[in-house]
Coordinates of C-alpha atoms in Angstrom, one line a residue:
M1 CA 85.7 69.3 91.5
L2 CA 89.1 70.9 90.8
S3 CA 90.5 73.2 93.4
L4 CA 91.7 76.7 92.6
H5 CA 95.3 75.5 92.9
Q6 CA 94.6 72.8 90.3
L7 CA 92.9 75.3 88.0
R8 CA 95.7 77.8 88.4
R9 CA 98.3 75.1 87.6
R10 CA 96.4 74.2 84.4
A11 CA 96.0 77.9 83.4
T12 CA 99.5 79.0 84.1
P13 CA 102.5 77.9 82.0
R14 CA 105.2 76.1 84.0
R15 CA 107.9 78.4 82.9
C16 CA 106.2 81.4 84.4
A17 CA 105.9 79.7 87.8
R18 CA 109.5 78.3 87.7
S19 CA 111.3 81.2 86.3
P20 CA 112.2 84.0 88.7
R21 CA 113.5 86.1 85.8
R22 CA 110.1 85.9 84.0
R23 CA 108.3 86.6 87.3
S24 CA 110.4 89.7 87.7
R25 CA 109.6 90.8 84.2
I26 CA 105.9 90.4 84.9
M27 CA 106.1 92.5 88.1
A28 CA 108.2 95.1 86.4
A29 CA 105.5 95.5 83.8
L30 CA 103.0 96.3 86.4
L31 CA 105.0 99.3 87.8
P32 CA 104.8 102.8 86.3
T33 CA 107.6 103.7 84.0
T34 CA 108.2 106.8 81.8
A35 CA 108.9 104.4 78.9
Q36 CA 105.6 102.7 78.9
P37 CA 102.7 105.4 79.0
N38 CA 99.3 104.3 80.1
P39 CA 97.1 102.9 77.3
P40 CA 93.6 104.4 76.6
Y41 CA 91.3 103.3 79.4
P42 CA 87.8 102.1 78.8
Y43 CA 86.9 103.2 82.3
F44 CA 88.0 105.8 85.0
P45 CA 89.2 108.7 82.8
K46 CA 89.3 111.1 85.7
R47 CA 90.6 110.4 89.3
I48 CA 90.2 112.8 92.3
V49 CA 92.2 112.4 95.5
L50 CA 90.3 112.3 98.8
A51 CA 93.1 112.6 101.4
A52 CA 92.8 113.8 104.9
A53 CA 93.7 110.7 107.1
S54 CA 97.0 110.3 108.8
R55 CA 97.1 106.5 108.5
P56 CA 95.9 103.9 105.8
I57 CA 92.3 103.9 104.5
G58 CA 90.7 100.5 105.5
A59 CA 87.1 100.9 104.5
V60 CA 85.1 102.9 101.9
C61 CA 81.4 103.2 100.9
T62 CA 79.1 105.6 99.1
F63 CA 75.6 107.2 99.3
A64 CA 73.5 109.6 97.3
D65 CA 72.9 113.2 98.7
P66 CA 69.1 113.2 99.5
D67 CA 68.6 116.7 98.1
T68 CA 70.7 116.7 94.9
G69 CA 71.2 112.9 94.3
A70 CA 74.9 113.7 93.9
N71 CA 77.6 111.1 95.0
R72 CA 78.9 111.2 98.5
V73 CA 81.9 109.2 99.6
C74 CA 82.8 107.9 103.1
T75 CA 86.3 106.6 104.1
G76 CA 87.4 105.0 107.2
S77 CA 91.0 105.1 108.5
D78 CA 93.4 103.4 110.7
D79 CA 93.7 106.7 112.6
H80 CA 90.2 105.9 114.0
R81 CA 88.4 108.5 112.0
A82 CA 85.8 108.4 109.3
F83 CA 85.4 111.1 106.6
V84 CA 82.5 112.2 104.4
W85 CA 83.3 113.7 101.0
D86 CA 81.8 115.5 98.1
P87 CA 84.3 114.2 95.6
L88 CA 83.6 116.8 93.0
D89 CA 84.1 119.7 95.5
T90 CA 87.7 120.3 94.5
S91 CA 89.9 123.3 95.2
D92 CA 93.2 122.8 93.3
G93 CA 92.2 122.4 89.6
G94 CA 89.9 119.5 90.0
E95 CA 92.3 116.8 91.4
R96 CA 91.9 117.0 95.2
A97 CA 88.8 117.4 97.5
E98 CA 88.4 118.3 101.1
P99 CA 86.1 116.4 103.6
L100 CA 82.7 117.7 104.3
H101 CA 82.7 116.0 107.8
V102 CA 85.1 114.2 110.1
L103 CA 83.5 111.6 112.4
E104 CA 85.4 110.8 115.5
H105 CA 84.2 108.3 118.2
H106 CA 86.0 105.0 117.5
C107 CA 89.2 104.0 119.3
G108 CA 90.3 101.4 116.8
W109 CA 91.1 100.9 113.2
I110 CA 88.0 101.4 111.1
R111 CA 87.8 98.4 108.7
A112 CA 84.1 98.1 107.7
M113 CA 81.4 100.5 106.4
A114 CA 77.9 100.3 105.0
T115 CA 75.1 102.8 104.3
F116 CA 71.4 102.4 104.5
A117 CA 68.1 104.5 104.7
D118 CA 66.6 105.1 108.1
A119 CA 63.5 103.1 108.4
T120 CA 61.4 106.1 109.8
T121 CA 62.7 109.1 107.8
G122 CA 64.4 107.6 104.7
A123 CA 67.5 109.7 105.5
P124 CA 70.9 108.2 104.7
R125 CA 72.7 106.5 107.5
L126 CA 76.3 105.4 107.8
A127 CA 77.5 102.5 109.9
T128 CA 81.2 102.1 110.7
G129 CA 82.7 99.0 112.3
A130 CA 86.2 99.0 113.9
Y131 CA 88.7 97.1 115.9
D132 CA 87.4 98.6 119.0
C133 CA 84.6 96.0 118.8
M134 CA 82.0 98.7 118.2
I135 CA 79.6 99.8 115.4
N136 CA 78.7 103.4 115.3
V137 CA 75.6 104.7 113.2
W138 CA 76.0 108.3 111.9
D139 CA 74.1 110.9 110.0
P140 CA 76.5 111.4 107.1
V141 CA 74.7 114.4 105.7
H142 CA 75.0 116.6 108.6
G143 CA 77.9 115.0 110.6
G144 CA 78.2 115.2 114.4
D145 CA 78.3 112.6 117.0
P146 CA 77.1 109.0 116.4
L147 CA 73.3 108.6 116.5
R148 CA 73.9 105.3 118.4
T149 CA 76.6 102.8 119.2
I150 CA 76.3 99.1 119.1
N151 CA 78.6 97.6 121.8
G152 CA 77.5 94.0 121.5
C153 CA 79.9 92.9 118.8
G154 CA 82.3 91.0 121.1
H155 CA 85.3 91.2 118.7
Y156 CA 86.9 93.1 115.9
V157 CA 84.4 94.2 113.2
T158 CA 85.9 93.2 109.8
G159 CA 83.0 93.6 107.4
L160 CA 79.6 95.3 107.2
S161 CA 76.6 95.1 104.9
T162 CA 72.9 95.6 104.9
F163 CA 69.7 93.8 103.8
T164 CA 66.0 94.1 104.0
D165 CA 63.4 91.4 104.2
G166 CA 59.6 91.7 103.6
V167 CA 58.9 89.9 106.9
M168 CA 61.2 91.8 109.1
G169 CA 60.6 95.2 107.3
P170 CA 63.4 97.5 108.6
P171 CA 67.0 97.5 107.2
M172 CA 69.2 95.1 108.9
L173 CA 72.9 95.4 109.6
I174 CA 75.1 92.3 109.2
A175 CA 78.6 92.3 110.5
A176 CA 81.5 89.9 110.0
L177 CA 83.5 89.4 113.1
A178 CA 87.0 88.2 114.1
D179 CA 85.4 85.6 116.5
K180 CA 84.5 83.5 113.5
T181 CA 80.8 84.6 113.6
I182 CA 78.3 86.8 111.6
R183 CA 75.7 88.8 113.5
T184 CA 72.7 90.9 112.5
W185 CA 71.0 93.9 114.1
D186 CA 68.0 96.1 113.3
A187 CA 69.9 98.9 111.7
T188 CA 67.6 101.6 113.1
V189 CA 67.0 100.7 116.7
G190 CA 68.6 97.4 117.4
E191 CA 70.9 97.2 120.4
F192 CA 71.3 93.4 120.7
P193 CA 72.0 91.0 117.9
A194 CA 68.9 89.6 116.2
L195 CA 70.8 86.5 115.0
T196 CA 74.3 84.9 115.2
L197 CA 75.5 82.7 112.3
K198 CA 78.2 80.2 112.9
G199 CA 80.1 77.8 110.7
H200 CA 83.5 79.3 109.9
A201 CA 86.7 78.0 111.6
D202 CA 88.7 81.3 111.5
F203 CA 88.2 85.1 111.2
V204 CA 85.4 86.2 108.9
Y205 CA 86.6 89.1 106.7
G206 CA 84.3 89.5 103.7
V207 CA 80.5 89.9 103.8
A208 CA 78.1 90.6 100.8
C209 CA 74.3 90.4 100.6
Y210 CA 72.2 89.4 97.6
A211 CA 68.7 88.2 96.6
D212 CA 68.3 84.6 95.8
S213 CA 66.3 84.6 92.6
A214 CA 65.7 80.8 92.9
N215 CA 63.9 81.2 96.2
G216 CA 61.7 84.2 95.6
G217 CA 64.4 86.8 96.1
A218 CA 65.0 85.7 99.7
P219 CA 68.0 87.6 101.2
R220 CA 71.3 85.7 101.4
V221 CA 74.7 86.6 102.8
A222 CA 78.0 85.4 101.4
T223 CA 80.9 85.4 103.9
G224 CA 84.6 84.8 103.3
S225 CA 87.0 83.6 105.9
H226 CA 90.6 83.0 106.7
D227 CA 89.5 79.3 106.9
K228 CA 89.8 79.5 103.1
T229 CA 86.1 79.1 102.4
I230 CA 83.2 81.1 101.3
K231 CA 79.8 80.3 102.9
V232 CA 76.2 81.3 102.1
F233 CA 73.7 81.8 105.0
D234 CA 70.0 82.7 105.3
P235 CA 70.3 85.9 107.4
V236 CA 66.6 85.9 108.2
R237 CA 66.0 82.3 109.5
G238 CA 69.6 81.6 110.5
G239 CA 70.8 78.0 110.9
A240 CA 73.7 76.3 109.3
A241 CA 75.3 77.5 106.1
L242 CA 73.3 76.7 103.0
Q243 CA 76.4 76.4 100.8
T244 CA 80.2 76.0 101.3
M245 CA 82.6 77.0 98.6
A246 CA 86.1 75.7 99.0
G247 CA 89.1 75.8 96.8
H248 CA 91.3 78.8 97.8
T249 CA 94.6 77.8 99.2
A250 CA 94.9 80.7 101.6
G251 CA 92.6 82.9 103.6
V252 CA 89.7 84.8 101.9
N253 CA 89.8 88.6 102.4
C254 CA 86.8 89.9 100.5
V255 CA 83.6 88.8 98.6
A256 CA 81.2 90.6 96.3
A257 CA 77.9 89.5 94.8
F258 CA 76.6 90.2 91.3
Y259 CA 74.1 88.6 88.8
D260 CA 75.2 86.8 85.6
Q261 CA 74.6 88.8 82.6
A262 CA 73.1 85.8 80.5
T263 CA 71.0 84.0 83.1
G264 CA 70.5 86.5 85.9
A265 CA 71.6 84.0 88.4
P266 CA 73.5 85.2 91.5
R267 CA 77.3 84.9 91.5
I268 CA 79.8 85.3 94.2
A269 CA 83.4 86.7 93.7
S270 CA 86.1 86.1 96.2
G271 CA 89.7 87.5 96.6
A272 CA 92.2 85.9 98.8
Y273 CA 95.8 85.6 100.0
D274 CA 96.6 83.2 97.3
S275 CA 96.4 86.0 94.7
A276 CA 93.3 84.5 93.2
V277 CA 90.0 86.0 92.3
A278 CA 87.4 83.3 91.9
I279 CA 83.8 83.4 90.5
W280 CA 81.4 80.9 92.2
D281 CA 77.8 79.7 91.5
P282 CA 76.4 79.8 95.1
A283 CA 73.7 77.3 94.1
T284 CA 76.0 74.5 93.3
G285 CA 79.2 75.6 95.1
A286 CA 81.2 75.3 91.8
V287 CA 84.0 77.6 90.6
V288 CA 82.7 79.3 87.4
H289 CA 85.8 81.3 86.5
L290 CA 89.3 81.7 87.9
L291 CA 90.7 85.3 87.3
Q292 CA 94.5 85.6 87.4
G293 CA 96.1 89.0 87.3
H294 CA 97.6 89.9 90.7
P295 CA 100.7 87.7 90.7
S296 CA 102.4 87.2 94.2
A297 CA 99.9 89.7 95.7
I298 CA 97.2 89.6 98.3
V299 CA 93.8 90.4 96.8
A300 CA 92.3 92.7 99.5
S301 CA 89.1 94.2 97.9
L302 CA 86.5 93.8 95.4
A303 CA 83.5 95.9 94.0
V304 CA 81.0 95.5 91.2
F305 CA 79.7 98.3 88.8
P306 CA 77.7 98.2 85.6
D307 CA 79.2 99.0 82.2
P308 CA 77.8 102.5 81.3
E309 CA 76.9 101.4 77.8
T310 CA 75.7 97.8 78.2
G311 CA 74.8 97.5 81.8
A312 CA 76.8 94.3 82.1
P313 CA 78.5 93.8 85.5
R314 CA 82.1 94.7 85.8
L315 CA 84.3 93.4 88.8
V316 CA 87.1 95.5 90.2
S317 CA 89.8 93.9 92.3
G318 CA 92.4 95.6 94.4
A319 CA 95.7 94.1 95.7
S320 CA 98.7 94.6 97.8
N321 CA 101.0 95.0 94.7
R322 CA 99.4 98.5 94.1
T323 CA 97.2 97.2 91.2
I324 CA 93.6 97.5 90.3
R325 CA 92.1 95.3 87.6
V326 CA 88.7 95.4 85.9
W327 CA 87.2 92.1 84.8
D328 CA 84.1 90.8 83.0
P329 CA 83.1 88.3 85.7
S330 CA 80.4 86.8 83.5
A331 CA 82.7 85.8 80.7
G332 CA 85.9 85.3 82.7
G333 CA 89.3 85.6 80.9
A334 CA 91.9 88.3 81.0
S335 CA 91.3 91.6 82.8
I336 CA 89.8 94.4 80.7
Q337 CA 91.8 97.2 82.3
D338 CA 94.8 97.4 84.6
L339 CA 95.7 100.4 86.7
V340 CA 98.8 101.0 89.0
M341 CA 98.3 103.0 92.2
H342 CA 100.9 104.7 94.4
M343 CA 100.3 102.3 97.3
S344 CA 98.5 99.0 98.1
V345 CA 94.7 99.0 97.6
K346 CA 92.8 98.0 100.7
A347 CA 89.2 99.0 100.0
L348 CA 86.9 99.3 96.9
A349 CA 83.3 100.5 96.6
A350 CA 81.0 101.6 93.7
T351 CA 78.6 104.5 93.9
P352 CA 74.8 103.8 94.0
K353 CA 74.4 104.8 90.4
G354 CA 77.5 102.8 89.4
D355 CA 79.0 105.8 87.7
A356 CA 82.2 105.8 89.9
V357 CA 84.4 103.6 92.0
I358 CA 86.2 104.6 95.1
A359 CA 89.5 103.0 96.1
G360 CA 91.2 103.2 99.5
V361 CA 94.9 103.6 98.5
G362 CA 97.4 104.3 101.3
S363 CA 96.1 107.2 103.4
G364 CA 93.7 108.5 100.8
G365 CA 90.7 107.6 98.7
I366 CA 90.7 107.8 95.0
Y367 CA 87.4 108.8 93.3
M368 CA 87.5 107.3 89.8
K369 CA 84.7 108.3 87.4
V370 CA 83.4 105.6 85.2

């Protein structure tokens, strides 16, 4: 099997890799200039700024308002605060929103967020994980103090996701940790980890849950680590990794799961310090596509949303060179759309309906309507 490094060398002309002058021209083309107006965009015709934090945004997620179904956005900051937004409640001509709630209890950088429905009431809940080694669970609709705090993480919380299983019933939280492990909790009442998954040799940063269609829809979790690998685990039964996908030449920062448009089979996307975005088949561990578009940059975040006309999956990647790129992850090839932001992009999330994507850019969030 070819590594991502070998695939990249085959796909990239040698003169691009060897010529600093050519590399400079490529980077210059990514930067905004008055001489090169933005082309028509197939997605994100309108953007709204969600800015209240005093330090960079490290995590974003979304949920639907239980009364109206309207999109709500949550952002977590390095200033230890989380914010809940109505992105369409703007006060200055439709370009900037104010937070509905400010959630304060963490004493470390917030780098992970996930939303789920309370098992008893069905009400939306927000989980935030931080570098204070805690997970807080909040009521994002009404704000206030945390409903509960999980202190048993043992290390920095670097990723959060949720899953449900027919056997276990209630929603489960799954956290990626800097101690090389992944742990699960009952999202509603759990105080102690239900399961600890081991296998990575370095910090775990990305975590994404999906249903394994080849095994009756059983829940699976894909994890990305600074050991340069992506692993797949059974978060219900535990045990060793079911699959290991290796090929990145530097640490993996983020993962996302989607389903192939033609076959319906699950696919895993990964972004890493080596500037690569890779698409994997978790059943075989093989690379399906290598997506190149963030030269000399760190790929920090990924999200998936459906095309509003066809329903086909679209992958969004954000990087340290201030770029966001949109891809067809089923077909591969060049990016569909490229955007330049004002600062590096550290977090991405799609709304439940898939009609908007939220980007954590600098100290603010950007709500981008699909």
